[in-house]
CSV table of C-alpha atoms in Angstrom, one decimal:
chain,number,residue,atom,x,y,z
A,523,UNK,CA,0.0,0.0,0.0
A,524,UNK,CA,1.0,3.6,-0.3
A,525,UNK,CA,1.5,4.6,3.2
A,526,UNK,CA,2.4,8.3,2.8
A,527,UNK,CA,1.5,10.2,5.9
A,528,UNK,CA,1.8,7.2,8.2
A,529,UNK,CA,5.5,7.6,9.0
A,530,UNK,CA,7.8,10.6,9.6
A,531,UNK,CA,9.3,10.2,6.1
A,532,UNK,CA,5.8,9.7,4.6
A,533,UNK,CA,4.4,12.8,6.2
A,534,UNK,CA,7.4,14.9,5.3
A,535,UNK,CA,7.2,13.7,1.7
A,536,UNK,CA,3.4,14.4,1.6
A,537,UNK,CA,3.9,17.9,2.9
A,538,UNK,CA,6.7,18.6,0.5
A,539,UNK,CA,4.7,17.4,-2.5
A,540,UNK,CA,1.7,19.5,-1.4
A,541,UNK,CA,3.9,22.6,-0.9
A,542,UNK,CA,6.0,22.2,-4.0
A,543,UNK,CA,3.5,20.8,-6.5
A,544,UNK,CA,0.1,21.4,-5.1
A,545,UNK,CA,-0.5,17.7,-4.8
A,546,UNK,CA,-2.7,16.4,-2.0
A,547,UNK,CA,-2.6,13.0,-0.4
A,548,UNK,CA,-4.7,10.5,-2.2
A,549,UNK,CA,-3.3,7.3,-0.7
A,550,UNK,CA,-6.6,5.8,0.2
A,551,UNK,CA,-8.1,6.5,-3.2
A,552,UNK,CA,-5.0,5.1,-5.0
A,553,UNK,CA,-4.9,2.0,-2.8
A,554,UNK,CA,-8.6,1.5,-3.4
A,555,UNK,CA,-8.3,1.9,-7.2
A,556,UNK,CA,-5.1,-0.2,-7.7
A,557,UNK,CA,-5.2,-2.6,-4.7
A,558,UNK,CA,-2.3,-1.3,-2.7
A,559,UNK,CA,0.2,-4.0,-1.8
A,560,UNK,CA,-2.4,-6.7,-2.8
A,561,UNK,CA,-1.4,-7.8,-6.2
A,562,UNK,CA,-4.3,-10.1,-6.7
A,563,UNK,CA,-5.3,-11.1,-10.2
A,564,UNK,CA,-1.9,-10.2,-11.7
A,565,UNK,CA,0.7,-12.3,-13.3
A,566,UNK,CA,4.4,-12.1,-13.8
A,567,UNK,CA,5.2,-9.4,-11.2
A,568,UNK,CA,8.3,-10.3,-9.2
A,569,UNK,CA,8.8,-8.2,-6.0
A,570,UNK,CA,12.4,-8.3,-4.7
A,571,UNK,CA,13.3,-6.7,-1.4
A,572,UNK,CA,16.0,-6.7,1.2
A,573,UNK,CA,15.0,-7.1,4.8
A,574,UNK,CA,17.1,-4.1,5.9
A,575,UNK,CA,15.7,-1.9,3.1
A,576,UNK,CA,14.2,1.3,4.4
A,577,UNK,CA,11.4,0.9,1.8
A,578,UNK,CA,10.5,-2.6,3.0
A,579,UNK,CA,7.4,-1.4,4.8
A,580,UNK,CA,6.0,0.0,1.5
A,581,UNK,CA,6.9,-3.1,-0.5
A,582,UNK,CA,5.1,-6.2,-1.6
A,583,UNK,CA,6.6,-8.9,0.6
A,584,UNK,CA,4.0,-11.7,0.4
A,585,UNK,CA,3.8,-13.9,-2.7
A,586,UNK,CA,0.5,-14.2,-4.5
A,587,UNK,CA,-0.4,-16.7,-7.3
A,588,UNK,CA,1.5,-15.6,-10.4
A,589,UNK,CA,3.4,-12.9,-8.5
A,590,UNK,CA,6.1,-14.1,-6.3
A,591,UNK,CA,7.9,-12.0,-3.6
A,592,UNK,CA,11.4,-12.5,-2.5
A,593,UNK,CA,12.8,-10.9,0.7
A,594,UNK,CA,16.6,-11.2,0.9
A,595,UNK,CA,18.0,-11.4,4.5
A,596,UNK,CA,20.7,-8.8,5.1
A,597,UNK,CA,20.1,-6.9,1.9
A,598,UNK,CA,19.4,-3.2,1.6
A,599,UNK,CA,18.0,-1.1,-1.1
A,600,UNK,CA,18.9,-2.7,-4.5
A,601,UNK,CA,21.8,-4.6,-3.1
A,602,UNK,CA,20.4,-7.8,-4.7
A,603,UNK,CA,21.0,-6.2,-8.1
A,604,UNK,CA,24.8,-5.7,-7.7
A,605,UNK,CA,26.5,-8.0,-10.1
A,606,UNK,CA,29.7,-7.9,-8.0
A,607,UNK,CA,27.9,-9.8,-5.3
A,608,UNK,CA,26.7,-12.6,-7.6
A,609,UNK,CA,29.4,-15.1,-6.5
A,610,UNK,CA,28.6,-14.7,-2.8
A,611,UNK,CA,26.8,-17.9,-1.9
A,612,UNK,CA,24.2,-16.1,0.2
A,613,UNK,CA,23.1,-13.9,-2.6
A,614,UNK,CA,23.7,-16.3,-5.5
A,615,UNK,CA,20.8,-18.5,-4.3
A,616,UNK,CA,18.5,-15.6,-4.6
A,617,UNK,CA,19.9,-14.5,-7.9
A,618,UNK,CA,19.3,-18.1,-9.1
A,619,UNK,CA,15.7,-18.0,-7.8
A,620,UNK,CA,15.1,-14.7,-9.7
A,621,UNK,CA,16.6,-16.1,-12.8
A,622,UNK,CA,14.5,-19.3,-12.5
A,623,UNK,CA,11.2,-17.3,-12.1
A,624,UNK,CA,11.9,-14.9,-15.0
A,625,UNK,CA,13.1,-17.7,-17.2
A,626,UNK,CA,10.0,-19.7,-16.5
A,627,UNK,CA,7.8,-16.7,-17.6
A,628,UNK,CA,9.8,-16.3,-20.8
A,629,UNK,CA,9.6,-20.0,-21.5
A,630,UNK,CA,5.8,-19.9,-21.1
A,631,UNK,CA,5.6,-17.3,-23.9
A,632,UNK,CA,7.3,-19.6,-26.4
A,633,UNK,CA,5.2,-21.9,-28.6
A,634,UNK,CA,5.2,-25.4,-27.2
A,635,UNK,CA,7.6,-26.7,-29.9
A,636,UNK,CA,10.3,-24.2,-28.8
A,637,UNK,CA,10.1,-24.7,-25.1
A,638,UNK,CA,13.1,-26.2,-23.3
A,639,UNK,CA,13.0,-29.9,-23.0
A,640,UNK,CA,10.3,-30.4,-25.7
A,641,UNK,CA,11.0,-32.5,-28.8
A,642,UNK,CA,10.6,-31.0,-32.2
């Protein structure tokens, strides 16, 4: 969900947006319209977060059918994306999981005759 106004950072951001751009809070309306953190009835959305990420409270952290969520212990904001960490065994297993999920989605889009493991 969009939680602006429910934390110090959120309330400061909301105030700044209102003062700078004339925007008012519409979190409840936006959450109602788009479902907030509930990504029901969606497919192929992968949410990746670190458990020490300051944005974790605003993130999708629970998997839904067709939309998995991965929370990486000890990772902060976008740390999972750093290629230099790929050989570290703790992060490699999550990278492999991400690769498997996305590869599976891409494989589903191929005609059956072109999928891995199928005979021509």
